[in-house]
Short mmCIF file of C-alpha atoms in Angstrom, two decimals:
data_model
loop_
_atom_site.label_atom_id
_atom_site.label_comp_id
_atom_site.label_asym_id
_atom_site.label_seq_id
_atom_site.Cartn_x
_atom_site.Cartn_y
_atom_site.Cartn_z
CA MET W 3 156.30 140.83 23.42
CA ASP W 4 152.81 142.00 24.74
CA ILE W 5 152.61 145.30 23.54
CA ASN W 6 149.25 146.08 25.46
CA GLN W 7 150.60 144.94 28.84
CA ASP W 8 154.26 146.54 28.47
CA ARG W 9 153.44 149.54 26.59
CA GLY W 10 149.69 150.47 28.17
CA LEU W 11 148.35 150.60 24.40
CA THR W 12 144.86 149.98 24.03
CA GLY W 13 143.27 147.33 21.44
CA MET W 14 142.72 150.30 19.00
CA GLU W 15 146.53 151.66 19.58
CA ALA W 16 147.55 148.66 19.21
CA ARG W 17 145.68 147.96 15.67
CA ARG W 18 147.14 151.71 14.28
CA TYR W 19 150.98 150.54 15.59
CA ARG W 20 150.92 147.07 13.94
CA ILE W 21 149.50 148.84 10.80
CA ILE W 22 152.40 151.43 10.77
CA GLN W 23 154.86 148.88 11.82
CA ASN W 24 154.33 147.00 8.21
CA VAL W 25 154.22 150.08 6.57
CA ILE W 26 157.82 150.71 7.83
CA GLU W 27 158.36 147.23 6.71
CA LYS W 28 157.30 148.06 3.21
CA LYS W 29 154.46 145.22 3.82
CA VAL W 30 151.73 147.81 2.90
CA SER W 31 151.76 151.16 1.34
CA GLN W 32 151.22 154.43 2.97
CA ILE W 33 147.65 154.60 0.92
CA GLU W 34 146.69 151.23 2.05
CA ALA W 35 147.25 152.18 5.56
CA ALA W 36 145.53 155.24 5.36
CA GLU W 37 142.29 153.67 4.20
CA GLU W 38 142.40 151.27 6.51
CA LEU W 39 142.61 153.52 9.13
CA GLU W 40 140.65 156.41 7.79
CA ILE W 41 142.71 158.99 7.92
CA SER W 42 144.93 160.73 5.22
CA ASP W 43 148.24 159.35 4.02
CA ARG W 44 149.75 162.23 5.10
CA HIS W 45 148.77 161.57 8.70
CA VAL W 46 150.30 158.07 7.94
CA ARG W 47 153.91 159.66 7.23
CA ARG W 48 153.36 161.50 10.61
CA LEU W 49 152.89 158.16 12.56
CA VAL W 50 155.71 156.55 10.47
CA ASP W 51 158.06 159.51 11.52
CA VAL W 52 157.02 159.14 15.23
CA VAL W 53 157.04 155.25 15.30
CA LYS W 54 160.70 154.93 14.15
CA GLU W 55 161.72 157.70 16.56
CA ARG W 56 159.61 156.37 19.83
CA GLY W 57 158.69 153.17 19.08
CA PRO W 58 155.17 152.15 20.18
CA GLU W 59 154.70 154.88 22.87
CA GLY W 60 154.47 157.27 19.40
CA ILE W 61 151.19 155.91 18.57
CA ILE W 62 150.12 156.91 22.22
CA HIS W 63 148.34 160.48 22.44
CA GLY W 64 150.51 163.12 23.85
CA LEU W 65 147.98 164.25 26.49
CA VAL W 66 146.92 160.99 27.95
CA GLY W 67 147.26 161.34 31.30
CA LYS W 68 147.50 165.05 31.31
CA PRO W 69 144.82 167.58 31.65
CA SER W 70 143.08 168.59 28.14
CA ASN W 71 144.27 171.98 26.70
CA HIS W 72 140.42 172.91 27.14
CA ALA W 73 140.29 172.04 30.28
CA PHE W 74 139.24 174.97 33.00
CA GLU W 75 141.98 176.15 35.59
CA VAL W 76 141.03 175.47 39.12
CA THR W 77 141.19 178.91 39.94
CA LYS W 78 139.02 180.15 37.18
CA GLU W 79 136.58 177.40 38.43
CA LYS W 80 136.91 179.24 41.93
CA GLU W 81 136.18 182.64 40.19
CA ILE W 82 133.48 181.63 38.36
CA LEU W 83 131.63 180.33 41.54
CA GLU W 84 132.49 183.19 43.82
CA LEU W 85 130.92 185.70 40.98
CA TRP W 86 128.19 183.38 41.08
CA GLU W 87 127.50 183.21 44.90
CA LYS W 88 128.20 186.98 45.51
CA THR W 89 126.97 189.19 42.64
CA TYR W 90 125.01 187.08 40.26
CA ARG W 91 123.04 184.76 42.03
CA PRO W 92 121.33 187.44 44.53
CA CYS W 93 120.16 189.04 41.13
CA GLY W 94 118.32 185.86 39.75
CA LEU W 95 120.32 186.03 36.76
CA ASN W 96 119.74 181.85 34.73
CA PHE W 97 122.53 179.86 33.40
CA THR W 98 122.69 181.77 29.62
CA HIS W 99 122.26 185.17 31.50
CA PHE W 100 125.35 184.52 33.73
CA THR W 101 127.04 182.91 31.09
CA GLU W 102 127.03 186.49 28.65
CA LYS W 103 127.91 188.59 32.09
CA LEU W 104 131.36 186.23 32.01
CA ASN W 105 132.22 186.40 28.85
CA GLU W 106 130.96 190.18 28.18
CA LYS W 107 131.72 192.21 31.52
CA GLU W 108 133.94 189.50 33.67
CA LYS W 109 136.25 188.95 30.40
CA ILE W 110 136.08 184.88 31.20
CA SER W 111 135.74 182.82 28.05
CA VAL W 112 133.68 180.34 28.83
CA SER W 113 130.46 178.06 27.30
CA LYS W 114 126.99 178.01 28.49
CA GLU W 115 127.12 174.16 28.94
CA LYS W 116 130.70 174.60 31.29
CA VAL W 117 128.76 177.14 33.49
CA ARG W 118 125.66 174.41 33.72
CA VAL W 119 127.94 171.93 34.54
CA LEU W 120 130.15 173.64 36.88
CA LEU W 121 127.06 175.16 39.10
CA ARG W 122 124.93 171.45 38.93
CA LYS W 123 128.45 169.82 40.24
CA ASN W 124 127.93 172.49 42.99
CA GLY W 125 124.01 171.89 43.95
CA VAL W 126 122.67 174.81 41.36
CA VAL W 127 119.89 173.13 39.35
CA ASP W 128 117.56 175.17 36.57
CA ALA W 129 114.32 175.78 37.07
CA LYS W 130 111.58 173.02 36.48
CA PRO W 131 110.07 172.91 33.53
CA LYS W 132 106.15 173.75 33.48
CA LYS W 133 103.76 170.92 33.06
CA GLY W 134 100.58 170.42 32.06
CA ARG W 135 100.75 172.72 28.99
CA LYS W 136 98.14 173.06 26.14
CA HIS W 137 99.20 171.63 22.65
CA ARG W 138 99.59 174.35 20.22
CA LYS W 139 100.24 175.42 16.57
CA GLU W 140 102.89 177.99 15.80
CA ARG W 141 101.44 181.19 14.31
CA VAL W 142 103.67 182.20 11.46
CA ARG W 143 105.29 185.76 11.83
CA ARG W 144 104.07 188.55 9.85
CA THR W 145 106.58 189.20 7.08
CA GLN W 146 107.05 192.99 7.69
CA PHE W 147 108.19 195.19 10.23
CA GLY W 148 104.92 197.42 11.71
CA GLU W 149 102.63 194.83 10.03
CA LEU W 150 101.49 193.73 13.58
CA LEU W 151 102.42 195.00 16.53
CA GLN W 152 101.71 193.24 20.11
CA GLN W 153 101.11 195.57 22.99
CA ASP W 154 100.49 194.15 26.63
CA THR W 155 101.27 195.34 30.48
CA SER W 156 103.44 193.01 32.47
CA PRO W 157 102.66 194.00 36.31
CA HIS W 158 105.69 192.94 38.88
CA ASP W 159 107.95 193.72 41.32
CA TRP W 160 110.64 194.94 38.88
CA LEU W 161 112.45 197.14 41.48
CA GLY W 162 112.77 193.89 44.11
CA ILE W 163 111.42 196.49 46.96
CA GLY W 164 108.32 194.81 47.53
CA LYS W 165 106.10 197.10 45.15
CA ILE W 166 104.28 196.35 41.87
CA PHE W 167 105.00 198.17 39.04
CA HIS W 168 103.50 198.05 35.46
CA ALA W 169 105.60 197.52 32.40
CA VAL W 170 103.87 198.26 29.15
CA ASN W 171 105.49 196.48 26.19
CA VAL W 172 105.37 196.62 22.59
CA VAL W 173 106.90 193.83 20.62
CA ASP W 174 106.80 193.71 16.69
CA ASP W 175 105.57 190.36 15.66
CA ALA W 176 108.01 190.19 12.50
CA THR W 177 111.27 190.53 14.26
CA SER W 178 110.59 190.32 17.77
CA LYS W 179 112.26 193.49 18.62
CA VAL W 180 110.60 195.64 21.51
CA LEU W 181 109.48 199.09 20.39
CA PHE W 182 108.31 200.47 23.53
CA LEU W 183 109.06 199.75 27.41
CA LYS W 184 108.76 201.72 30.23
CA LEU W 185 107.51 201.20 33.88
CA TYR W 186 104.41 202.96 35.30
CA GLU W 187 102.74 203.05 38.96
CA HIS W 188 99.47 202.33 37.34
CA ASP W 189 98.15 200.44 34.19
CA GLY W 190 95.21 202.25 32.17
CA THR W 191 94.33 204.34 29.10
CA LEU W 192 97.11 206.81 29.28
CA PRO W 193 100.10 204.87 29.66
CA ASN W 194 99.02 202.45 26.60
CA MET W 195 98.20 205.76 24.80
CA GLU W 196 101.80 206.90 25.63
CA ALA W 197 103.63 203.75 24.02
CA MET W 198 101.44 204.22 20.85
CA ARG W 199 102.64 207.69 20.37
CA ASP W 200 105.95 206.65 21.41
CA VAL W 201 106.34 204.16 18.72
CA ILE W 202 104.35 206.40 15.80
CA LEU W 203 106.87 209.43 16.67
CA LYS W 204 109.71 206.82 16.17
CA PHE W 205 108.67 204.67 13.40
CA GLY W 206 105.29 205.71 11.93
CA ILE W 207 101.74 204.27 11.91
CA PRO W 208 101.81 200.44 12.26
CA MET W 209 99.24 198.65 10.46
CA SER W 210 97.40 197.02 13.42
CA TYR W 211 97.58 196.17 17.17
CA TYR W 212 97.00 193.10 18.88
CA VAL W 213 96.05 193.46 22.66
CA ASP W 214 93.93 191.95 25.24
CA LYS W 215 90.50 192.79 26.23
CA ALA W 216 91.53 194.91 29.28
CA ALA W 217 88.79 197.52 29.75
CA TRP W 218 90.92 200.29 28.22
CA PHE W 219 91.23 198.21 25.22
CA LYS W 220 87.70 197.03 24.55
CA VAL W 221 84.43 197.44 26.38
CA THR W 222 83.20 193.93 27.65
CA ARG W 223 80.26 195.13 29.95
CA HIS W 224 76.78 194.02 29.41
CA TRP W 225 74.05 196.36 28.63
CA ASP W 226 70.44 196.18 28.24
CA SER W 227 69.34 194.68 24.66
CA THR W 228 66.21 196.94 24.48
CA THR W 229 68.47 199.88 24.85
CA THR W 230 68.81 201.94 21.61
CA LYS W 231 72.44 203.05 21.12
CA GLN W 232 72.67 206.72 19.56
CA SER W 233 75.94 205.65 17.68
CA SER W 234 78.55 203.14 17.24
CA THR W 235 80.72 204.81 19.30
CA ASP W 236 78.90 204.46 22.30
CA TYR W 237 80.25 201.35 23.51
CA GLU W 238 83.92 202.47 22.05
CA THR W 239 86.77 202.94 24.17
CA GLN W 240 89.40 205.99 24.04
CA ILE W 241 91.91 203.41 22.58
CA GLU W 242 89.67 202.14 19.78
CA ARG W 243 88.64 205.73 18.88
CA ALA W 244 91.80 207.23 18.48
CA LEU W 245 93.35 204.35 16.50
CA LYS W 246 90.06 204.11 14.25
CA GLU W 247 90.93 207.86 13.56
CA LEU W 248 94.77 206.72 12.77
CA GLY W 249 93.68 204.12 10.28
CA ILE W 250 95.18 201.43 12.81
CA GLU W 251 93.44 198.08 13.12
CA LEU W 252 92.77 196.82 16.68
CA ILE W 253 92.71 193.37 16.98
CA TRP W 254 91.68 191.44 20.46
CA ALA W 255 93.29 188.34 21.72
CA SER W 256 91.14 185.53 23.18
CA SER W 257 94.05 184.14 25.09
CA PRO W 258 97.44 185.14 26.52
CA GLN W 259 98.73 182.36 24.24
CA GLY W 260 97.29 184.43 21.16
CA LYS W 261 99.65 187.55 21.77
CA GLY W 262 102.66 184.91 22.50
CA ARG W 263 105.40 186.93 20.81
CA VAL W 264 104.64 189.62 23.54
CA GLU W 265 104.19 187.30 26.56
CA ARG W 266 107.48 185.56 25.92
CA SER W 267 109.15 188.75 26.00
CA ASN W 268 107.45 189.72 29.06
CA GLY W 269 108.87 186.35 30.63
CA THR W 270 112.42 187.21 29.38
CA GLU W 271 112.27 190.96 30.75
CA GLN W 272 111.22 189.55 34.39
CA ASN W 273 114.21 187.26 34.24
CA ARG W 274 116.57 189.61 32.86
CA LEU W 275 115.56 192.98 33.43
CA ILE W 276 115.14 192.45 37.05
CA ALA W 277 118.35 190.89 36.99
CA GLU W 278 120.12 194.03 35.39
CA LEU W 279 118.19 196.73 37.28
CA LYS W 280 119.55 194.61 40.61
CA LEU W 281 123.23 194.62 39.50
CA ARG W 282 122.81 198.54 38.56
CA GLY W 283 121.12 199.22 42.14
CA CYS W 284 117.82 200.87 40.44
CA LYS W 285 115.41 201.53 42.90
CA THR W 286 113.52 204.16 41.46
CA LEU W 287 111.27 204.59 38.32
CA GLU W 288 113.29 207.24 36.98
CA ALA W 289 116.30 205.37 36.96
CA ALA W 290 114.74 202.21 35.71
CA ASN W 291 113.48 203.92 32.93
CA HIS W 292 116.57 205.64 31.67
CA TYR W 293 118.34 202.24 31.84
CA ILE W 294 115.27 200.75 29.93
CA GLU W 295 115.60 203.50 27.36
CA THR W 296 119.31 204.03 26.83
CA GLU W 297 120.64 200.36 26.84
CA PHE W 298 118.00 197.80 27.61
CA ILE W 299 115.88 197.87 24.42
CA ALA W 300 118.68 197.91 22.34
CA ASP W 301 120.43 195.22 24.10
CA TYR W 302 117.48 192.89 23.83
CA ALA W 303 117.10 193.66 20.10
CA GLN W 304 120.66 192.61 19.45
CA ARG W 305 120.34 189.10 21.29
CA PHE W 306 116.87 188.54 20.60
CA GLY W 307 115.44 190.35 17.54
CA VAL W 308 115.21 188.68 14.27
CA GLU W 309 115.24 189.92 10.33
CA PRO W 310 111.66 190.15 8.78
CA VAL W 311 111.29 188.30 5.78
CA ASP W 312 110.20 190.84 3.99
CA PRO W 313 112.64 194.00 4.29
CA SER W 314 110.54 196.66 3.55
CA SER W 315 108.67 198.10 6.20
CA ALA W 316 104.88 198.75 6.72
CA PHE W 317 105.29 201.69 8.97
CA LEU W 318 103.45 204.72 7.26
CA PRO W 319 105.19 208.12 7.85
CA PHE W 320 103.25 210.64 10.38
CA VAL W 321 104.06 214.22 10.64
CA GLY W 322 102.87 216.60 13.40
CA LYS W 323 103.12 215.67 17.13
CA GLU W 324 100.73 218.17 18.05
CA LYS W 325 98.04 216.44 15.82
CA LEU W 326 98.96 213.20 17.22
CA ASP W 327 98.61 214.25 20.94
CA ARG W 328 95.31 215.45 19.89
CA ILE W 329 94.19 212.03 18.54
CA LEU W 330 95.82 210.09 21.35
CA CYS W 331 94.07 211.29 24.44
CA GLN W 332 90.65 211.11 26.55
CA ARG W 333 88.22 212.88 24.71
CA PHE W 334 84.91 213.52 25.95
CA THR W 335 81.47 215.85 24.91
CA SER W 336 79.81 217.53 27.65
CA SER W 337 76.85 219.82 27.93
CA VAL W 338 77.25 223.03 29.39
CA GLN W 339 74.79 223.80 32.88
CA ASN W 340 73.11 226.68 33.53
CA ASP W 341 76.09 227.68 35.82
CA ASN W 342 78.35 227.52 32.53
CA THR W 343 80.18 224.46 34.48
CA ILE W 344 80.91 220.98 32.47
CA SER W 345 81.62 217.77 34.81
CA LYS W 346 82.25 214.47 33.82
CA SER W 347 81.91 211.81 36.78
CA LYS W 348 85.75 210.89 38.29
CA TYR W 349 87.27 213.12 35.47
CA TYR W 350 86.76 216.73 35.75
CA LYS W 351 84.53 219.64 36.91
CA LEU W 352 85.37 222.64 35.21
CA GLN W 353 83.88 226.52 35.26
CA LEU W 354 83.78 227.84 31.67
CA LEU W 355 85.01 231.32 31.34
CA PRO W 356 83.37 234.36 29.10
CA THR W 357 85.27 235.49 26.05
CA GLU W 358 85.00 238.58 23.46
CA TYR W 359 83.00 236.41 21.39
CA ARG W 360 80.81 234.61 23.62
CA GLN W 361 79.59 235.85 27.32
CA SER W 362 77.73 232.22 28.25
CA TRP W 363 78.03 228.86 27.18
CA VAL W 364 74.62 227.66 28.68
CA LYS W 365 73.56 224.39 26.66
CA ALA W 366 76.60 224.63 24.39
CA LYS W 367 78.32 221.21 23.47
CA VAL W 368 81.92 221.22 24.10
CA GLU W 369 84.53 218.77 23.71
CA VAL W 370 87.44 218.12 26.88
CA SER W 371 90.79 216.52 25.62
CA ILE W 372 92.92 215.11 28.78
CA MET W 373 96.80 214.76 27.08
CA ILE W 374 98.76 212.21 27.85
CA ASP W 375 100.89 214.76 30.03
CA GLY W 376 97.81 215.70 31.82
CA VAL W 377 97.16 219.05 29.99
CA VAL W 378 93.47 220.01 29.64
CA GLU W 379 91.74 221.29 26.66
CA VAL W 380 88.16 222.54 26.24
CA ARG W 381 87.02 223.36 22.81
CA HIS W 382 83.49 224.63 21.06
CA ASN W 383 81.81 221.61 19.07
CA ASN W 384 80.85 223.85 16.74
CA THR W 385 83.88 226.43 15.84
CA GLY W 386 86.67 224.36 17.28
CA LYS W 387 87.84 227.29 19.01
CA LEU W 388 89.53 227.01 22.77
CA ILE W 389 87.44 228.08 25.67
CA PRO W 390 89.22 229.66 28.78
CA PHE W 391 87.99 227.94 32.10
CA GLU W 392 89.20 227.23 35.70
CA THR W 393 89.43 223.96 37.04
CA LEU W 394 87.03 223.22 39.88
CA GLU W 395 87.76 219.33 40.24
CA LEU W 396 90.45 217.45 38.11
CA ASN W 397 90.57 213.84 39.05
CA GLN W 398 92.28 211.50 36.75
CA PRO W 399 91.30 208.05 36.46
CA ARG W 400 92.16 205.35 39.33
CA GLU W 401 94.33 203.52 37.13
CA VAL W 402 96.82 206.74 35.91
CA LYS W 403 98.40 209.22 38.07
CA TYR W 404 99.73 212.21 36.18
CA GLN W 405 100.65 215.78 36.83
CA THR W 406 97.61 218.23 35.72
CA VAL W 407 98.20 221.25 34.02
CA THR W 408 95.17 223.43 32.65
CA ARG W 409 95.75 225.28 29.23
CA GLU W 410 93.73 228.59 29.11
CA ILE W 411 93.14 230.73 26.38
CA PRO W 412 95.68 234.36 26.93
CA ALA W 413 94.27 236.87 29.27
CA GLN W 414 93.95 239.37 26.72
CA LEU W 415 91.91 237.29 24.66
CA VAL W 416 89.02 237.00 27.81
CA LYS W 417 86.61 239.50 28.26
CA VAL W 418 85.88 239.49 32.02
CA GLN W 419 82.41 240.75 33.22
CA LYS W 420 82.01 243.41 35.52
#
């Protein structure tokens, strides 16, 4: 009898049947059969029992001609395709992000590869890989949390309303965790200072910041080499000055690839955050920033964060929010004019008022501070005392728009001239 023809066995199954038959007929031992078939002797005994009961058909796997136990139900495939078309595709999720939503939100247990095969079978393809990339070597991560923070701004239509907003992003180099992320209408000095202040208040003072050469990080304009600078701070940005006071090293990247950790984070956020904001119907900065702060940053850390090589933290404790606010601010020195006014082009024009200890401020040197929250202070350089003033003009720089509040000395301390 031809086993292959009558029983539908493959060549390998026919060989296995003959060896098991030899075991039954005691021509070979179970151990010898196990070695020849490369299976355990226990499995040989199982096959002996099933062949005695069913004959050659016992060799054939029970699922031959039947769908796999792991095969996906047709109804689930239809459900996945329907969710993709109606809910997730319009929000621009990639395959990995979509699979996470299926498993975590829709409670459909499925692998990324299964989703990829299913979607590609229905005409959905992955994004084309970028070409022409320059070969670069990987830069080893810093070993400690807080040893190096990368900060960058990503302009994008984050809310999908046709308007560009700026996402200020701070990423820890050692762990890839996002320490700060917030959307602003404009980029500039104050939004970046706010990011630094938030990180310091939450974690402490880091060792260094890695940033690009934007105008608020580094003065890049050229000047006449014959001009004599009065001090080394003449060409220092407000952020440079503030970080120097805090003892934080500022490092400038020569290319976007230099700060690859935060650049990759920006790309991931443009993929995931936009989709998540669409799913939640966030159309305002307030709603988007609330979701980012309360959910997105923690979820990002859980999915993409890594443990640092050195578990000890490089952050140093910093106490005193008020002191920090006086450092992370825009600070200018002005000379008081004959009419007791001070001005700074594109920033402010203020009328200084008399006090009980000084009637006129003419020719005095004063320091004007514009805080992150828009509060303005004027202090006498020599004594450090607050000077009351009236606001004539207060124009924030074009790159930032904050509500302005003036801080003045209480009225009882001001001696008004009659």
